[in-house]
Protein backbone atom coordinates (compact mmCIF):
# COMPACT_ATOMS: atom_id res chain seq x y z
CA MET A 1 7.21 -7.81 19.21
CA LYS A 2 6.11 -10.91 17.08
CA LYS A 3 2.86 -9.66 17.73
CA SER A 4 3.52 -6.62 16.56
CA PHE A 5 5.69 -7.79 13.33
CA THR A 6 2.11 -9.68 12.01
CA ILE A 7 -0.29 -6.65 12.74
CA ILE A 8 2.15 -5.26 10.13
CA ILE A 9 2.06 -7.67 7.33
CA LEU A 10 -1.90 -8.29 7.77
CA SER A 11 -2.28 -4.61 7.42
CA ILE A 12 -0.11 -4.52 4.38
CA LEU A 13 -2.07 -8.08 2.93
CA ILE A 14 -5.39 -5.93 3.73
CA LEU A 15 -4.63 -2.97 2.08
CA PHE A 16 -4.35 -4.45 -0.74
CA SER A 17 -6.68 -7.33 -0.46
CA CYS A 18 -9.04 -4.33 -0.79
CA ASN A 19 -9.14 -4.02 -4.38
CA LYS A 20 -8.85 -7.56 -5.66
CA LYS A 21 -11.10 -7.75 -8.16
CA GLU A 22 -9.75 -4.65 -9.75
CA LYS A 23 -7.76 -4.34 -12.31
CA ASN A 24 -4.86 -3.38 -10.78
CA ILE A 25 -2.29 -6.18 -11.88
CA ALA A 26 -1.98 -6.46 -15.39
CA SER A 27 -3.24 -4.12 -18.15
CA ASN A 28 -3.54 -3.45 -22.22
CA ILE A 29 -0.13 -2.12 -23.94
CA ASN A 30 -0.91 0.39 -26.23
CA ILE A 31 1.09 0.04 -29.67
CA ASP A 32 2.49 3.09 -31.74
CA SER A 33 5.46 1.91 -34.39
CA LYS A 34 6.10 5.65 -35.30
CA ILE A 35 6.81 6.22 -30.89
CA LYS A 36 10.15 6.08 -32.15
CA GLU A 37 9.77 9.07 -33.83
CA ASN A 38 9.42 11.67 -31.30
CA THR A 39 11.62 13.99 -30.61
CA ILE A 40 12.18 13.09 -27.16
CA PHE A 41 14.63 10.43 -28.50
CA ARG A 42 16.80 12.73 -30.78
CA LYS A 43 17.52 14.71 -27.95
CA LEU A 44 18.60 11.79 -25.31
CA ASN A 45 20.78 11.46 -28.50
CA ASP A 46 22.32 15.49 -27.43
CA SER A 47 23.39 13.19 -23.96
CA LEU A 48 25.54 10.51 -22.41
CA GLU A 49 24.33 7.80 -20.57
CA PHE A 50 24.59 8.39 -16.05
CA ASN A 51 27.79 5.63 -15.67
CA PHE A 52 27.48 4.64 -12.25
CA ASN A 53 30.20 2.31 -12.58
CA LYS A 54 33.39 1.97 -14.55
CA ARG A 55 31.80 -1.03 -16.60
CA ASP A 56 29.51 0.84 -18.25
CA SER A 57 29.89 2.63 -21.12
CA ILE A 58 31.52 5.48 -21.33
CA GLY A 59 29.90 6.41 -25.09
CA ALA A 60 26.32 5.29 -24.91
CA LYS A 61 23.55 7.83 -25.85
CA ARG A 62 20.63 8.10 -22.64
CA SER A 63 18.04 5.27 -23.27
CA SER A 64 15.83 7.33 -20.84
CA ASN A 65 14.52 10.63 -19.42
CA ILE A 66 12.03 8.83 -16.63
CA ASN A 67 11.79 10.13 -13.43
CA PHE A 68 10.47 9.03 -10.01
CA GLU A 69 8.25 11.62 -8.06
CA ILE A 70 8.30 9.31 -4.21
CA THR A 71 5.80 10.88 -0.96
CA ILE A 72 5.93 8.91 2.04
CA ASN A 73 3.71 11.15 4.02
CA ASP A 74 4.28 14.87 3.52
CA THR A 75 7.83 13.95 2.00
CA ILE A 76 8.50 14.08 -1.59
CA THR A 77 11.53 12.71 -2.92
CA ARG A 78 12.72 12.87 -6.57
CA VAL A 79 14.54 9.90 -8.40
CA THR A 80 16.31 10.79 -11.29
CA GLU A 81 19.63 10.04 -14.02
CA LEU A 82 17.48 6.64 -14.94
CA LYS A 83 18.74 3.81 -16.96
CA ALA A 84 16.90 1.00 -19.01
CA LYS A 85 18.29 -2.48 -20.04
CA SER A 86 15.89 -5.13 -20.72
CA SER A 87 15.86 -9.37 -21.14
CA PHE A 88 13.84 -12.46 -21.69
CA LEU A 89 13.03 -13.77 -17.77
CA ASN A 90 14.67 -17.33 -17.96
CA THR A 91 12.35 -20.07 -15.97
CA TYR A 92 14.63 -22.80 -13.77
CA TYR A 93 13.96 -26.57 -13.52
CA PHE A 94 15.58 -29.68 -12.82
CA GLY A 95 17.42 -31.32 -15.63
CA LYS A 96 16.89 -35.26 -15.28
CA GLU A 97 20.45 -35.95 -15.29
CA ASN A 98 22.52 -35.58 -11.85
CA GLU A 99 18.94 -33.41 -11.07
CA GLN A 100 21.25 -29.95 -12.30
CA ILE A 101 19.13 -26.73 -12.37
CA GLN A 102 18.54 -25.85 -16.32
CA THR A 103 17.28 -22.81 -17.74
CA LYS A 104 14.90 -22.01 -19.97
CA LYS A 105 14.47 -18.30 -21.67
CA SER A 106 10.18 -17.37 -21.13
CA ASP A 107 7.69 -15.94 -22.56
CA THR A 108 8.04 -12.86 -20.48
CA LEU A 109 10.02 -9.58 -21.51
CA VAL A 110 11.57 -7.29 -18.51
CA VAL A 111 12.70 -3.91 -18.98
CA TYR A 112 14.06 -2.72 -15.17
CA ILE A 113 14.98 1.27 -15.55
CA ASP A 114 16.50 1.73 -12.43
CA ASN A 115 20.02 3.92 -11.48
CA SER A 116 21.95 0.45 -10.32
CA ASP A 117 25.60 1.04 -9.61
CA GLY A 118 26.31 -2.48 -9.44
CA TYR A 119 26.21 -2.23 -5.49
CA SER A 120 22.54 -1.19 -5.17
CA SER A 121 19.28 0.51 -7.42
CA GLU A 122 16.03 1.98 -6.78
CA GLY A 123 13.39 1.26 -10.03
CA ILE A 124 10.49 -0.29 -11.51
CA LYS A 125 10.47 -3.54 -13.63
CA ILE A 126 8.00 -3.89 -16.65
CA LEU A 127 7.52 -7.28 -16.77
CA VAL A 128 5.46 -7.63 -20.62
CA ASN A 129 3.91 -10.94 -21.41
CA LYS A 130 1.65 -10.90 -24.75
CA ASP A 131 -0.83 -8.45 -24.52
CA ASN A 132 -0.13 -7.32 -20.85
CA TYR A 133 2.25 -5.78 -18.77
CA ASP A 134 2.89 -5.38 -14.99
CA ILE A 135 5.15 -3.12 -12.91
CA LYS A 136 6.82 -3.71 -10.14
CA TYR A 137 8.64 -0.91 -8.22
CA PHE A 138 11.93 -2.42 -6.11
CA MET A 139 15.16 -1.20 -3.99
CA THR A 140 18.21 -3.92 -3.87
CA SER A 141 21.86 -3.18 -1.87
CA ASP A 142 24.56 -5.55 -1.49
CA VAL A 143 23.06 -5.85 2.14
CA ILE A 144 21.82 -9.15 2.95
CA LEU A 145 18.59 -9.49 4.81
CA PRO A 146 17.90 -11.96 7.53
CA ASN A 147 14.50 -12.74 6.00
CA ARG A 148 13.06 -12.45 2.52
CA GLN A 149 11.17 -9.23 2.29
CA ILE A 150 7.13 -9.21 1.65
CA GLU A 151 6.52 -6.48 -0.36
CA LEU A 152 3.32 -5.63 -2.77
CA THR A 153 3.31 -2.92 -5.81
CA LYS A 154 -0.35 -1.48 -6.48
CA ILE A 155 -0.57 -0.04 -9.63
CA ASN A 156 -3.48 2.59 -9.10
CA SER A 157 -3.01 3.52 -13.10
CA SER A 158 -1.11 3.40 -15.50
CA LYS A 159 -0.03 3.31 -19.74
CA LEU A 160 2.30 1.58 -21.61
CA ILE A 161 3.44 2.15 -25.15
CA LEU A 162 5.75 0.30 -27.48
CA ASP A 163 6.43 0.64 -30.88
CA LYS A 164 5.62 -2.97 -31.62
CA LYS A 165 3.40 -6.38 -30.57
CA ASN A 166 6.45 -8.94 -30.42
CA TYR A 167 9.94 -8.89 -29.20
CA ASN A 168 13.31 -11.37 -30.00
CA VAL A 169 16.82 -11.14 -28.18
CA ASN A 170 18.65 -7.90 -29.89
CA ASP A 171 15.70 -6.07 -30.93
CA SER A 172 15.30 -2.60 -29.55
CA ILE A 173 12.70 -1.26 -27.86
CA PHE A 174 10.74 2.54 -28.13
CA GLY A 175 8.76 3.11 -25.09
CA TYR A 176 6.19 5.49 -23.39
CA LEU A 177 5.41 4.69 -19.51
CA GLU A 178 3.07 6.84 -17.03
CA ALA A 179 1.89 4.86 -14.06
CA ASN A 180 1.06 5.50 -10.71
CA LEU A 181 1.75 3.31 -7.90
CA THR A 182 1.78 2.35 -4.43
CA TYR A 183 4.82 0.29 -2.71
CA GLN A 184 5.09 -0.85 0.60
CA ASN A 185 7.10 -3.74 2.48
CA ILE A 186 7.22 -4.81 5.97
CA PHE A 187 10.23 -2.33 6.98
CA SER A 188 8.29 1.05 5.49
CA LEU A 189 5.53 3.56 5.20
CA PRO A 190 2.77 3.46 2.11
CA GLN A 191 4.71 5.18 -0.92
CA HIS A 192 2.91 6.94 -3.55
CA ILE A 193 5.13 6.82 -6.51
CA LYS A 194 4.33 8.50 -9.42
CA THR A 195 6.90 8.03 -12.91
CA LYS A 196 6.46 9.17 -16.62
CA GLY A 197 8.45 9.40 -19.32
CA TYR A 198 10.17 8.00 -22.72
CA PHE A 199 12.49 5.18 -22.57
CA ARG A 200 14.77 2.68 -25.50
CA THR A 201 16.99 0.15 -25.08
CA LYS A 202 18.24 -3.73 -26.91
CA ILE A 203 17.47 -6.87 -25.00
CA LYS A 204 20.48 -8.74 -24.27
CA GLU A 205 20.66 -12.37 -23.76
CA ASN A 206 19.83 -13.04 -20.40
CA ASN A 207 22.65 -15.18 -19.21
CA TYR A 208 21.93 -15.62 -14.95
């Protein structure tokens, strides 16, 4: 069993190291200040956000029309009804007094586009830092696994458009994403993910 587990891990690492020299981690961002004028956002105003738990704002306008198409072998699954949210990532360090953990806001902006209901979620996160970005696919649940997962997301192709280059807390983001990804962890077969659509969100303070 231990030998098989090791083989699986090595196969995942080999799969992604084959393209290590390619520019598949970070890509340049396209800036279009007029993207917020796209008719898609007016159409999003005509419908309410998907409410996965009662803590969500009932009157909120839809934040995204993005959906996923996930292919595993010959089986295709479509994931829709996704919401967008954003904040700056925090960095953590030990303070000098009593060695208490301190937090500091980083320069990395993260946009989550998922179907979180407070217990589980599936989606992607876009990590924006200066002129570059990264995309990660993720699945979470309230089930605690005995070991930390080894997981990798490879960007085969992608395009990200934002309405401006720099953002601050409480700013609104308008954007467009188109991506072709390959995701795998030690428990799954390779998943080929296609995603496309528009999103908007207001950057909130990260209190975690």
